[in-house]
């Protein structure tokens, strides 16, 4: 796997992480949850995008091995 492929996957999951962060913020606003009291909620998108990045890299590596 080349460096550029890793960069593309990282950028893609970074954009997905930003989208998840906005979704969490909108949901908290809709439900009336004060983000300053619950800062741990901002860790959820970070963890999700890291987990998604690792999963996508492993799946991509498996698919690349087959071909």
CHARMM-style PDB file with segment names, atoms N, HN, CA, C and O in Angstrom:
ATOM      1  N   UNK     1       0.854  -1.176   0.000  1.00  0.00      PROA
ATOM      2  CA  UNK     1       0.000   0.000   0.000  1.00  0.00      PROA
ATOM      3  C   UNK     1       0.895   1.232   0.000  1.00  0.00      PROA
ATOM      4  O   UNK     1       1.799   1.361   0.825  1.00  0.00      PROA
ATOM      5  N   UNK     2       0.630   2.127  -0.931  1.00  0.00      PROA
ATOM      6  HN  UNK     2      -0.104   2.022  -1.601  1.00  0.00      PROA
ATOM      7  CA  UNK     2       1.482   3.305  -1.048  1.00  0.00      PROA
ATOM      8  C   UNK     2       1.089   4.365  -0.025  1.00  0.00      PROA
ATOM      9  O   UNK     2       0.026   4.304   0.593  1.00  0.00      PROA
ATOM     10  N   UNK     3       1.968   5.317   0.128  1.00  0.00      PROA
ATOM     11  HN  UNK     3       2.831   5.366  -0.373  1.00  0.00      PROA
ATOM     12  CA  UNK     3       1.742   6.393   1.086  1.00  0.00      PROA
ATOM     13  C   UNK     3       0.516   7.210   0.718  1.00  0.00      PROA
ATOM     14  O   UNK     3      -0.244   7.628   1.592  1.00  0.00      PROA
ATOM     15  N   UNK     4       0.321   7.438  -0.573  1.00  0.00      PROA
ATOM     16  HN  UNK     4       0.938   7.099  -1.283  1.00  0.00      PROA
ATOM     17  CA  UNK     4      -0.823   8.240  -1.011  1.00  0.00      PROA
ATOM     18  C   UNK     4      -2.147   7.583  -0.653  1.00  0.00      PROA
ATOM     19  O   UNK     4      -3.109   8.269  -0.309  1.00  0.00      PROA
ATOM     20  N   UNK     5      -2.203   6.266  -0.731  1.00  0.00      PROA
ATOM     21  HN  UNK     5      -1.422   5.708  -1.011  1.00  0.00      PROA
ATOM     22  CA  UNK     5      -3.441   5.570  -0.375  1.00  0.00      PROA
ATOM     23  C   UNK     5      -3.754   5.748   1.106  1.00  0.00      PROA
ATOM     24  O   UNK     5      -4.913   5.932   1.479  1.00  0.00      PROA
ATOM     25  N   UNK     6      -2.724   5.693   1.955  1.00  0.00      PROA
ATOM     26  HN  UNK     6      -1.782   5.543   1.653  1.00  0.00      PROA
ATOM     27  CA  UNK     6      -2.927   5.945   3.382  1.00  0.00      PROA
ATOM     28  C   UNK     6      -3.400   7.373   3.629  1.00  0.00      PROA
ATOM     29  O   UNK     6      -4.261   7.619   4.474  1.00  0.00      PROA
ATOM     30  N   UNK     7      -2.824   8.305   2.882  1.00  0.00      PROA
ATOM     31  HN  UNK     7      -2.125   8.106   2.196  1.00  0.00      PROA
ATOM     32  CA  UNK     7      -3.220   9.710   3.044  1.00  0.00      PROA
ATOM     33  C   UNK     7      -4.671   9.904   2.631  1.00  0.00      PROA
ATOM     34  O   UNK     7      -5.423  10.594   3.320  1.00  0.00      PROA
ATOM     35  N   UNK     8      -5.075   9.302   1.515  1.00  0.00      PROA
ATOM     36  HN  UNK     8      -4.465   8.741   0.956  1.00  0.00      PROA
ATOM     37  CA  UNK     8      -6.467   9.416   1.069  1.00  0.00      PROA
ATOM     38  C   UNK     8      -7.432   8.831   2.101  1.00  0.00      PROA
ATOM     39  O   UNK     8      -8.476   9.420   2.383  1.00  0.00      PROA
ATOM     40  N   UNK     9      -7.084   7.678   2.659  1.00  0.00      PROA
ATOM     41  HN  UNK     9      -6.236   7.200   2.430  1.00  0.00      PROA
ATOM     42  CA  UNK     9      -7.937   7.068   3.678  1.00  0.00      PROA
ATOM     43  C   UNK     9      -8.001   7.938   4.931  1.00  0.00      PROA
ATOM     44  O   UNK     9      -9.068   8.081   5.528  1.00  0.00      PROA
ATOM     45  N   UNK    10      -6.882   8.515   5.331  1.00  0.00      PROA
ATOM     46  HN  UNK    10      -6.015   8.399   4.846  1.00  0.00      PROA
ATOM     47  CA  UNK    10      -6.854   9.371   6.518  1.00  0.00      PROA
ATOM     48  C   UNK    10      -7.676  10.638   6.307  1.00  0.00      PROA
ATOM     49  O   UNK    10      -8.409  11.059   7.202  1.00  0.00      PROA
ATOM     50  N   UNK    11      -7.559  11.242   5.136  1.00  0.00      PROA
ATOM     51  HN  UNK    11      -6.964  10.900   4.408  1.00  0.00      PROA
ATOM     52  CA  UNK    11      -8.335  12.454   4.840  1.00  0.00      PROA
ATOM     53  C   UNK    11      -9.823  12.129   4.790  1.00  0.00      PROA
ATOM     54  O   UNK    11     -10.648  12.889   5.298  1.00  0.00      PROA
ATOM     55  N   UNK    12     -10.157  11.014   4.184  1.00  0.00      PROA
ATOM     56  HN  UNK    12      -9.487  10.397   3.771  1.00  0.00      PROA
ATOM     57  CA  UNK    12     -11.564  10.612   4.109  1.00  0.00      PROA
ATOM     58  C   UNK    12     -12.172  10.374   5.477  1.00  0.00      PROA
ATOM     59  O   UNK    12     -13.295  10.805   5.740  1.00  0.00      PROA
ATOM     60  N   UNK    13     -11.451   9.699   6.345  1.00  0.00      PROA
ATOM     61  HN  UNK    13     -10.539   9.348   6.132  1.00  0.00      PROA
ATOM     62  CA  UNK    13     -11.994   9.473   7.685  1.00  0.00      PROA
ATOM     63  C   UNK    13     -11.960  10.748   8.516  1.00  0.00      PROA
ATOM     64  O   UNK    13     -12.776  10.912   9.423  1.00  0.00      PROA
ATOM     65  N   UNK    14     -11.027  11.655   8.220  1.00  0.00      PROA
ATOM     66  HN  UNK    14     -10.365  11.522   7.483  1.00  0.00      PROA
ATOM     67  CA  UNK    14     -11.023  12.955   8.891  1.00  0.00      PROA
ATOM     68  C   UNK    14     -12.262  13.762   8.551  1.00  0.00      PROA
ATOM     69  O   UNK    14     -12.870  14.387   9.419  1.00  0.00      PROA
ATOM     70  N   UNK    15     -12.630  13.741   7.272  1.00  0.00      PROA
ATOM     71  HN  UNK    15     -12.136  13.233   6.566  1.00  0.00      PROA
ATOM     72  CA  UNK    15     -13.854  14.434   6.844  1.00  0.00      PROA
ATOM     73  C   UNK    15     -15.072  13.778   7.474  1.00  0.00      PROA
ATOM     74  O   UNK    15     -16.003  14.462   7.898  1.00  0.00      PROA
ATOM     75  N   UNK    16     -15.065  12.456   7.535  1.00  0.00      PROA
ATOM     76  HN  UNK    16     -14.308  11.900   7.191  1.00  0.00      PROA
ATOM     77  CA  UNK    16     -16.155  11.738   8.195  1.00  0.00      PROA
ATOM     78  C   UNK    16     -16.214  12.098   9.682  1.00  0.00      PROA
ATOM     79  O   UNK    16     -17.300  12.232  10.245  1.00  0.00      PROA
ATOM     80  N   UNK    17     -15.055  12.253  10.313  1.00  0.00      PROA
ATOM     81  HN  UNK    17     -14.173  12.144   9.855  1.00  0.00      PROA
ATOM     82  CA  UNK    17     -15.004  12.657  11.718  1.00  0.00      PROA
ATOM     83  C   UNK    17     -15.597  14.037  11.940  1.00  0.00      PROA
ATOM     84  O   UNK    17     -16.295  14.264  12.929  1.00  0.00      PROA
ATOM     85  N   UNK    18     -15.324  14.963  11.024  1.00  0.00      PROA
ATOM     86  HN  UNK    18     -14.757  14.779  10.221  1.00  0.00      PROA
ATOM     87  CA  UNK    18     -15.905  16.312  11.119  1.00  0.00      PROA
ATOM     88  C   UNK    18     -17.422  16.233  10.983  1.00  0.00      PROA
ATOM     89  O   UNK    18     -18.147  16.906  11.715  1.00  0.00      PROA
ATOM     90  N   UNK    19     -17.900  15.419  10.058  1.00  0.00      PROA
ATOM     91  HN  UNK    19     -17.311  14.872   9.463  1.00  0.00      PROA
ATOM     92  CA  UNK    19     -19.346  15.258   9.881  1.00  0.00      PROA
ATOM     93  C   UNK    19     -19.989  14.650  11.124  1.00  0.00      PROA
ATOM     94  O   UNK    19     -21.072  15.071  11.530  1.00  0.00      PROA
ATOM     95  N   UNK    20     -19.327  13.663  11.729  1.00  0.00      PROA
ATOM     96  HN  UNK    20     -18.447  13.321  11.399  1.00  0.00      PROA
ATOM     97  CA  UNK    20     -19.855  13.042  12.946  1.00  0.00      PROA
ATOM     98  C   UNK    20     -19.867  14.064  14.091  1.00  0.00      PROA
ATOM     99  O   UNK    20     -20.798  14.078  14.896  1.00  0.00      PROA
ATOM    100  N   UNK    21     -18.838  14.918  14.167  1.00  0.00      PROA
ATOM    101  HN  UNK    21     -18.081  14.906  13.513  1.00  0.00      PROA
ATOM    102  CA  UNK    21     -18.787  15.953  15.199  1.00  0.00      PROA
ATOM    103  C   UNK    21     -19.953  16.920  15.054  1.00  0.00      PROA
ATOM    104  O   UNK    21     -20.602  17.265  16.041  1.00  0.00      PROA
ATOM    105  N   UNK    22     -20.219  17.357  13.828  1.00  0.00      PROA
ATOM    106  HN  UNK    22     -19.691  17.077  13.026  1.00  0.00      PROA
ATOM    107  CA  UNK    22     -21.358  18.247  13.610  1.00  0.00      PROA
ATOM    108  C   UNK    22     -22.669  17.555  13.963  1.00  0.00      PROA
ATOM    109  O   UNK    22     -23.568  18.177  14.529  1.00  0.00      PROA
ATOM    110  N   UNK    23     -22.780  16.281  13.635  1.00  0.00      PROA
ATOM    111  HN  UNK    23     -22.050  15.776  13.175  1.00  0.00      PROA
ATOM    112  CA  UNK    23     -23.995  15.539  13.966  1.00  0.00      PROA
ATOM    113  C   UNK    23     -24.178  15.460  15.482  1.00  0.00      PROA
ATOM    114  O   UNK    23     -25.286  15.643  15.986  1.00  0.00      PROA
ATOM    115  N   UNK    24     -23.093  15.188  16.208  1.00  0.00      PROA
ATOM    116  HN  UNK    24     -22.192  15.039  15.799  1.00  0.00      PROA
ATOM    117  CA  UNK    24     -23.173  15.121  17.672  1.00  0.00      PROA
ATOM    118  C   UNK    24     -23.569  16.473  18.242  1.00  0.00      PROA
ATOM    119  O   UNK    24     -24.387  16.544  19.159  1.00  0.00      PROA
ATOM    120  N   UNK    25     -22.997  17.547  17.707  1.00  0.00      PROA
ATOM    121  HN  UNK    25     -22.332  17.489  16.962  1.00  0.00      PROA
ATOM    122  CA  UNK    25     -23.336  18.883  18.196  1.00  0.00      PROA
ATOM    123  C   UNK    25     -24.794  19.237  17.911  1.00  0.00      PROA
ATOM    124  O   UNK    25     -25.469  19.825  18.756  1.00  0.00      PROA
ATOM    125  N   UNK    26     -25.279  18.879  16.722  1.00  0.00      PROA
ATOM    126  HN  UNK    26     -24.731  18.400  16.036  1.00  0.00      PROA
ATOM    127  CA  UNK    26     -26.673  19.161  16.391  1.00  0.00      PROA
ATOM    128  C   UNK    26     -27.635  18.342  17.247  1.00  0.00      PROA
ATOM    129  O   UNK    26     -28.678  18.842  17.667  1.00  0.00      PROA
ATOM    130  N   UNK    27     -27.283  17.091  17.503  1.00  0.00      PROA
ATOM    131  HN  UNK    27     -26.436  16.685  17.162  1.00  0.00      PROA
ATOM    132  CA  UNK    27     -28.123  16.247  18.349  1.00  0.00      PROA
ATOM    133  C   UNK    27     -28.157  16.789  19.771  1.00  0.00      PROA
ATOM    134  O   UNK    27     -29.213  16.828  20.403  1.00  0.00      PROA
ATOM    135  N   UNK    28     -26.993  17.209  20.274  1.00  0.00      PROA
ATOM    136  HN  UNK    28     -26.135  17.177  19.761  1.00  0.00      PROA
ATOM    137  CA  UNK    28     -26.946  17.785  21.623  1.00  0.00      PROA
ATOM    138  C   UNK    28     -27.759  19.069  21.703  1.00  0.00      PROA
ATOM    139  O   UNK    28     -28.439  19.316  22.699  1.00  0.00      PROA
ATOM    140  N   UNK    29     -27.692  19.883  20.664  1.00  0.00      PROA
ATOM    141  HN  UNK    29     -27.139  19.683  19.854  1.00  0.00      PROA
ATOM    142  CA  UNK    29     -28.480  21.114  20.643  1.00  0.00      PROA
ATOM    143  C   UNK    29     -29.969  20.797  20.588  1.00  0.00      PROA
ATOM    144  O   UNK    29     -30.768  21.437  21.273  1.00  0.00      PROA
ATOM    145  N   UNK    30     -30.342  19.821  19.784  1.00  0.00      PROA
ATOM    146  HN  UNK    30     -29.694  19.301  19.227  1.00  0.00      PROA
ATOM    147  CA  UNK    30     -31.744  19.435  19.656  1.00  0.00      PROA
ATOM    148  C   UNK    30     -32.292  18.887  20.978  1.00  0.00      PROA
ATOM    149  O   UNK    30     -33.424  19.182  21.360  1.00  0.00      PROA
ATOM    150  N   UNK    31     -31.472  18.084  21.670  1.00  0.00      PROA
ATOM    151  HN  UNK    31     -30.552  17.844  21.359  1.00  0.00      PROA
ATOM    152  CA  UNK    31     -31.910  17.486  22.932  1.00  0.00      PROA
ATOM    153  C   UNK    31     -31.727  18.418  24.126  1.00  0.00      PROA
ATOM    154  O   UNK    31     -32.200  18.120  25.222  1.00  0.00      PROA
ATOM    155  N   UNK    32     -31.049  19.536  23.924  1.00  0.00      PROA
ATOM    156  HN  UNK    32     -30.664  19.778  23.033  1.00  0.00      PROA
ATOM    157  CA  UNK    32     -30.860  20.499  24.999  1.00  0.00      PROA
ATOM    158  C   UNK    32     -29.743  20.129  25.966  1.00  0.00      PROA
ATOM    159  O   UNK    32     -29.766  20.542  27.125  1.00  0.00      PROA
ATOM    160  N   UNK    33     -28.773  19.360  25.504  1.00  0.00      PROA
ATOM    161  HN  UNK    33     -28.755  19.024  24.562  1.00  0.00      PROA
ATOM    162  CA  UNK    33     -27.649  18.951  26.343  1.00  0.00      PROA
ATOM    163  C   UNK    33     -26.588  20.047  26.285  1.00  0.00      PROA
ATOM    164  O   UNK    33     -26.187  20.471  25.201  1.00  0.00      PROA
ATOM    165  N   UNK    34     -26.136  20.505  27.452  1.00  0.00      PROA
ATOM    166  HN  UNK    34     -26.463  20.160  28.332  1.00  0.00      PROA
ATOM    167  CA  UNK    34     -25.105  21.530  27.518  1.00  0.00      PROA
ATOM    168  C   UNK    34     -23.749  20.880  27.276  1.00  0.00      PROA
ATOM    169  O   UNK    34     -23.310  20.041  28.062  1.00  0.00      PROA
ATOM    170  N   UNK    35     -23.084  21.267  26.184  1.00  0.00      PROA
ATOM    171  HN  UNK    35     -23.441  21.949  25.545  1.00  0.00      PROA
ATOM    172  CA  UNK    35     -21.806  20.657  25.816  1.00  0.00      PROA
ATOM    173  C   UNK    35     -20.703  20.991  26.815  1.00  0.00      PROA
ATOM    174  O   UNK    35     -19.779  20.196  26.986  1.00  0.00      PROA
ATOM    175  N   UNK    36     -20.772  22.137  27.474  1.00  0.00      PROA
ATOM    176  HN  UNK    36     -21.523  22.783  27.335  1.00  0.00      PROA
ATOM    177  CA  UNK    36     -19.744  22.498  28.444  1.00  0.00      PROA
ATOM    178  C   UNK    36     -19.787  21.593  29.668  1.00  0.00      PROA
ATOM    179  O   UNK    36     -18.764  21.371  30.316  1.00  0.00      PROA
ATOM    180  N   UNK    37     -20.957  21.075  29.984  1.00  0.00      PROA
ATOM    181  HN  UNK    37     -21.788  21.255  29.458  1.00  0.00      PROA
ATOM    182  CA  UNK    37     -21.076  20.148  31.109  1.00  0.00      PROA
ATOM    183  C   UNK    37     -20.690  18.727  30.723  1.00  0.00      PROA
ATOM    184  O   UNK    37     -20.340  17.918  31.583  1.00  0.00      PROA
ATOM    185  N   UNK    38     -20.755  18.427  29.442  1.00  0.00      PROA
ATOM    186  HN  UNK    38     -21.039  19.084  28.744  1.00  0.00      PROA
ATOM    187  CA  UNK    38     -20.488  17.077  28.958  1.00  0.00      PROA
ATOM    188  C   UNK    38     -19.456  17.109  27.829  1.00  0.00      PROA
ATOM    189  O   UNK    38     -19.749  16.732  26.694  1.00  0.00      PROA
ATOM    190  N   UNK    39     -18.256  17.562  28.154  1.00  0.00      PROA
ATOM    191  HN  UNK    39     -18.018  17.868  29.076  1.00  0.00      PROA
ATOM    192  CA  UNK    39     -17.199  17.649  27.136  1.00  0.00      PROA
ATOM    193  C   UNK    39     -16.761  16.287  26.617  1.00  0.00      PROA
ATOM    194  O   UNK    39     -16.170  16.199  25.541  1.00  0.00      PROA
ATOM    195  N   UNK    40     -17.039  15.233  27.359  1.00  0.00      PROA
ATOM    196  HN  UNK    40     -17.520  15.305  28.233  1.00  0.00      PROA
ATOM    197  CA  UNK    40     -16.663  13.891  26.921  1.00  0.00      PROA
ATOM    198  C   UNK    40     -17.385  13.523  25.627  1.00  0.00      PROA
ATOM    199  O   UNK    40     -16.931  12.643  24.896  1.00  0.00      PROA
ATOM    200  N   UNK    41     -18.504  14.186  25.338  1.00  0.00      PROA
ATOM    201  HN  UNK    41     -18.873  14.901  25.931  1.00  0.00      PROA
ATOM    202  CA  UNK    41     -19.233  13.899  24.103  1.00  0.00      PROA
ATOM    203  C   UNK    41     -18.400  14.233  22.862  1.00  0.00      PROA
ATOM    204  O   UNK    41     -18.621  13.651  21.800  1.00  0.00      PROA
ATOM    205  N   UNK    42     -17.458  15.152  22.981  1.00  0.00      PROA
ATOM    206  HN  UNK    42     -17.278  15.625  23.843  1.00  0.00      PROA
ATOM    207  CA  UNK    42     -16.602  15.480  21.833  1.00  0.00      PROA
ATOM    208  C   UNK    42     -15.575  14.385  21.572  1.00  0.00      PROA
ATOM    209  O   UNK    42     -14.983  14.342  20.493  1.00  0.00      PROA
ATOM    210  N   UNK    43     -15.357  13.507  22.535  1.00  0.00      PROA
ATOM    211  HN  UNK    43     -15.838  13.543  23.411  1.00  0.00      PROA
ATOM    212  CA  UNK    43     -14.456  12.383  22.328  1.00  0.00      PROA
ATOM    213  C   UNK    43     -15.075  11.277  21.503  1.00  0.00      PROA
ATOM    214  O   UNK    43     -14.362  10.466  20.913  1.00  0.00      PROA
ATOM    215  N   UNK    44     -16.397  11.236  21.456  1.00  0.00      PROA
ATOM    216  HN  UNK    44     -16.977  11.895  21.935  1.00  0.00      PROA
ATOM    217  CA  UNK    44     -17.099  10.192  20.700  1.00  0.00      PROA
ATOM    218  C   UNK    44     -16.757  10.261  19.202  1.00  0.00      PROA
ATOM    219  O   UNK    44     -16.400   9.233  18.627  1.00  0.00      PROA
ATOM    220  N   UNK    45     -16.852  11.422  18.553  1.00  0.00      PROA
ATOM    221  HN  UNK    45     -17.142  12.257  19.020  1.00  0.00      PROA
ATOM    222  CA  UNK    45     -16.492  11.462  17.125  1.00  0.00      PROA
ATOM    223  C   UNK    45     -15.021  11.137  16.861  1.00  0.00      PROA
ATOM    224  O   UNK    45     -14.684  10.527  15.847  1.00  0.00      PROA
ATOM    225  N   UNK    46     -14.153  11.548  17.780  1.00  0.00      PROA
ATOM    226  HN  UNK    46     -14.427  12.044  18.604  1.00  0.00      PROA
ATOM    227  CA  UNK    46     -12.732  11.253  17.597  1.00  0.00      PROA
ATOM    228  C   UNK    46     -12.499   9.755  17.635  1.00  0.00      PROA
ATOM    229  O   UNK    46     -11.813   9.207  16.772  1.00  0.00      PROA
ATOM    230  N   UNK    47     -13.061   9.096  18.625  1.00  0.00      PROA
ATOM    231  HN  UNK    47     -13.618   9.541  19.326  1.00  0.00      PROA
ATOM    232  CA  UNK    47     -12.909   7.644  18.725  1.00  0.00      PROA
ATOM    233  C   UNK    47     -13.549   6.927  17.540  1.00  0.00      PROA
ATOM    234  O   UNK    47     -12.976   5.980  17.001  1.00  0.00      PROA
ATOM    235  N   UNK    48     -14.737   7.378  17.134  1.00  0.00      PROA
ATOM    236  HN  UNK    48     -15.202   8.147  17.571  1.00  0.00      PROA
ATOM    237  CA  UNK    48     -15.402   6.742  15.996  1.00  0.00      PROA
ATOM    238  C   UNK    48     -14.577   6.867  14.718  1.00  0.00      PROA
ATOM    239  O   UNK    48     -14.452   5.897  13.970  1.00  0.00      PROA
ATOM    240  N   UNK    49     -14.017   8.038  14.459  1.00  0.00      PROA
ATOM    241  HN  UNK    49     -14.119   8.826  15.066  1.00  0.00      PROA
ATOM    242  CA  UNK    49     -13.251   8.184  13.222  1.00  0.00      PROA
ATOM    243  C   UNK    49     -11.939   7.397  13.285  1.00  0.00      PROA
ATOM    244  O   UNK    49     -11.482   6.893  12.259  1.00  0.00      PROA
ATOM    245  N   UNK    50     -11.329   7.282  14.458  1.00  0.00      PROA
ATOM    246  HN  UNK    50     -11.700   7.692  15.291  1.00  0.00      PROA
ATOM    247  CA  UNK    50     -10.132   6.443  14.577  1.00  0.00      PROA
ATOM    248  C   UNK    50     -10.454   4.970  14.346  1.00  0.00      PROA
ATOM    249  O   UNK    50      -9.721   4.270  13.647  1.00  0.00      PROA
ATOM    250  N   UNK    51     -11.548   4.508  14.933  1.00  0.00      PROA
ATOM    251  HN  UNK    51     -12.143   5.077  15.501  1.00  0.00      PROA
ATOM    252  CA  UNK    51     -11.953   3.110  14.758  1.00  0.00      PROA
ATOM    253  C   UNK    51     -12.306   2.843  13.300  1.00  0.00      PROA
ATOM    254  O   UNK    51     -11.915   1.815  12.747  1.00  0.00      PROA
ATOM    255  N   UNK    52     -13.036   3.752  12.679  1.00  0.00      PROA
ATOM    256  HN  UNK    52     -13.354   4.587  13.129  1.00  0.00      PROA
ATOM    257  CA  UNK    52     -13.411   3.587  11.270  1.00  0.00      PROA
ATOM    258  C   UNK    52     -12.157   3.583  10.393  1.00  0.00      PROA
ATOM    259  O   UNK    52     -12.069   2.806   9.443  1.00  0.00      PROA
ATOM    260  N   UNK    53     -11.190   4.445  10.708  1.00  0.00      PROA
ATOM    261  HN  UNK    53     -11.261   5.076  11.480  1.00  0.00      PROA
ATOM    262  CA  UNK    53      -9.950   4.484   9.930  1.00  0.00      PROA
ATOM    263  C   UNK    53      -9.214   3.155  10.012  1.00  0.00      PROA
ATOM    264  O   UNK    53      -8.772   2.637   8.987  1.00  0.00      PROA
ATOM    265  N   UNK    54      -9.074   2.597  11.198  1.00  0.00      PROA
ATOM    266  HN  UNK    54      -9.433   3.018  12.031  1.00  0.00      PROA
ATOM    267  CA  UNK    54      -8.379   1.319  11.358  1.00  0.00      PROA
ATOM    268  C   UNK    54      -9.119   0.209  10.624  1.00  0.00      PROA
ATOM    269  O   UNK    54      -8.493  -0.620   9.964  1.00  0.00      PROA
ATOM    270  N   UNK    55     -10.436   0.186  10.733  1.00  0.00      PROA
ATOM    271  HN  UNK    55     -10.944   0.860  11.269  1.00  0.00      PROA
ATOM    272  CA  UNK    55     -11.227  -0.852  10.070  1.00  0.00      PROA
ATOM    273  C   UNK    55     -11.091  -0.748   8.553  1.00  0.00      PROA
ATOM    274  O   UNK    55     -10.915  -1.760   7.874  1.00  0.00      PROA
ATOM    275  N   UNK    56     -11.173   0.468   8.019  1.00  0.00      PROA
ATOM    276  HN  UNK    56     -11.316   1.290   8.570  1.00  0.00      PROA
ATOM    277  CA  UNK    56     -11.073   0.648   6.568  1.00  0.00      PROA
ATOM    278  C   UNK    56      -9.681   0.261   6.069  1.00  0.00      PROA
ATOM    279  O   UNK    56      -9.555  -0.364   5.016  1.00  0.00      PROA
ATOM    280  N   UNK    57      -8.632   0.627   6.814  1.00  0.00      PROA
ATOM    281  HN  UNK    57      -8.734   1.135   7.670  1.00  0.00      PROA
ATOM    282  CA  UNK    57      -7.267   0.260   6.404  1.00  0.00      PROA
ATOM    283  C   UNK    57      -7.108  -1.251   6.391  1.00  0.00      PROA
ATOM    284  O   UNK    57      -6.515  -1.797   5.460  1.00  0.00      PROA
ATOM    285  N   UNK    58      -7.623  -1.936   7.401  1.00  0.00      PROA
ATOM    286  HN  UNK    58      -8.105  -1.493   8.157  1.00  0.00      PROA
ATOM    287  CA  UNK    58      -7.495  -3.396   7.450  1.00  0.00      PROA
ATOM    288  C   UNK    58      -8.292  -4.065   6.337  1.00  0.00      PROA
ATOM    289  O   UNK    58      -7.812  -5.020   5.726  1.00  0.00      PROA
ATOM    290  N   UNK    59      -9.489  -3.584   6.067  1.00  0.00      PROA
ATOM    291  HN  UNK    59      -9.879  -2.808   6.563  1.00  0.00      PROA
ATOM    292  CA  UNK    59     -10.291  -4.147   4.977  1.00  0.00      PROA
ATOM    293  C   UNK    59      -9.595  -3.897   3.640  1.00  0.00      PROA
ATOM    294  O   UNK    59      -9.529  -4.792   2.797  1.00  0.00      PROA
ATOM    295  N   UNK    60      -9.079  -2.688   3.443  1.00  0.00      PROA
ATOM    296  HN  UNK    60      -9.132  -1.960   4.128  1.00  0.00      PROA
ATOM    297  CA  UNK    60      -8.393  -2.351   2.201  1.00  0.00      PROA
ATOM    298  C   UNK    60      -7.150  -3.215   2.016  1.00  0.00      PROA
ATOM    299  O   UNK    60      -6.856  -3.660   0.906  1.00  0.00      PROA
ATOM    300  N   UNK    61      -6.423  -3.450   3.105  1.00  0.00      PROA
ATOM    301  HN  UNK    61      -6.662  -3.089   4.007  1.00  0.00      PROA
ATOM    302  CA  UNK    61      -5.216  -4.280   3.034  1.00  0.00      PROA
ATOM    303  C   UNK    61      -5.578  -5.722   2.660  1.00  0.00      PROA
ATOM    304  O   UNK    61      -4.868  -6.352   1.876  1.00  0.00      PROA
ATOM    305  N   UNK    62      -6.677  -6.245   3.216  1.00  0.00      PROA
ATOM    306  HN  UNK    62      -7.254  -5.733   3.852  1.00  0.00      PROA
ATOM    307  CA  UNK    62      -7.121  -7.609   2.867  1.00  0.00      PROA
ATOM    308  C   UNK    62      -7.509  -7.698   1.406  1.00  0.00      PROA
ATOM    309  O   UNK    62      -7.154  -8.657   0.722  1.00  0.00      PROA
ATOM    310  N   UNK    63      -8.232  -6.709   0.927  1.00  0.00      PROA
ATOM    311  HN  UNK    63      -8.521  -5.930   1.483  1.00  0.00      PROA
ATOM    312  CA  UNK    63      -8.671  -6.711  -0.471  1.00  0.00      PROA
ATOM    313  C   UNK    63      -7.460  -6.598  -1.394  1.00  0.00      PROA
ATOM    314  O   UNK    63      -7.410  -7.267  -2.426  1.00  0.00      PROA
ATOM    315  N   UNK    64      -6.483  -5.761  -1.037  1.00  0.00      PROA
ATOM    316  HN  UNK    64      -6.523  -5.218  -0.198  1.00  0.00      PROA
ATOM    317  CA  UNK    64      -5.284  -5.607  -1.858  1.00  0.00      PROA
ATOM    318  C   UNK    64      -4.473  -6.889  -1.923  1.00  0.00      PROA
ATOM    319  O   UNK    64      -3.873  -7.189  -2.955  1.00  0.00      PROA
ATOM    320  N   UNK    65      -4.445  -7.661  -0.823  1.00  0.00      PROA
ATOM    321  HN  UNK    65      -4.933  -7.417   0.016  1.00  0.00      PROA
ATOM    322  CA  UNK    65      -3.699  -8.925  -0.801  1.00  0.00      PROA
ATOM    323  C   UNK    65      -4.286  -9.939  -1.770  1.00  0.00      PROA
ATOM    324  O   UNK    65      -3.550 -10.690  -2.409  1.00  0.00      PROA
ATOM    325  N   UNK    66      -5.594  -9.961  -1.880  1.00  0.00      PROA
ATOM    326  HN  UNK    66      -6.192  -9.350  -1.361  1.00  0.00      PROA
ATOM    327  CA  UNK    66      -6.257 -10.929  -2.759  1.00  0.00      PROA
ATOM    328  C   UNK    66      -5.940 -10.691  -4.220  1.00  0.00      PROA
ATOM    329  O   UNK    66      -5.890 -11.640  -5.002  1.00  0.00      PROA
ATOM    330  N   UNK    67      -5.726  -9.457  -4.599  1.00  0.00      PROA
ATOM    331  HN  UNK    67      -5.766  -8.686  -3.963  1.00  0.00      PROA
ATOM    332  CA  UNK    67      -5.509  -9.141  -6.023  1.00  0.00      PROA
ATOM    333  C   UNK    67      -4.081  -9.117  -6.316  1.00  0.00      PROA
ATOM    334  OT1 UNK    67      -3.689  -8.871  -7.457  1.00  0.00      PROA
TER     335      UNK     67
END
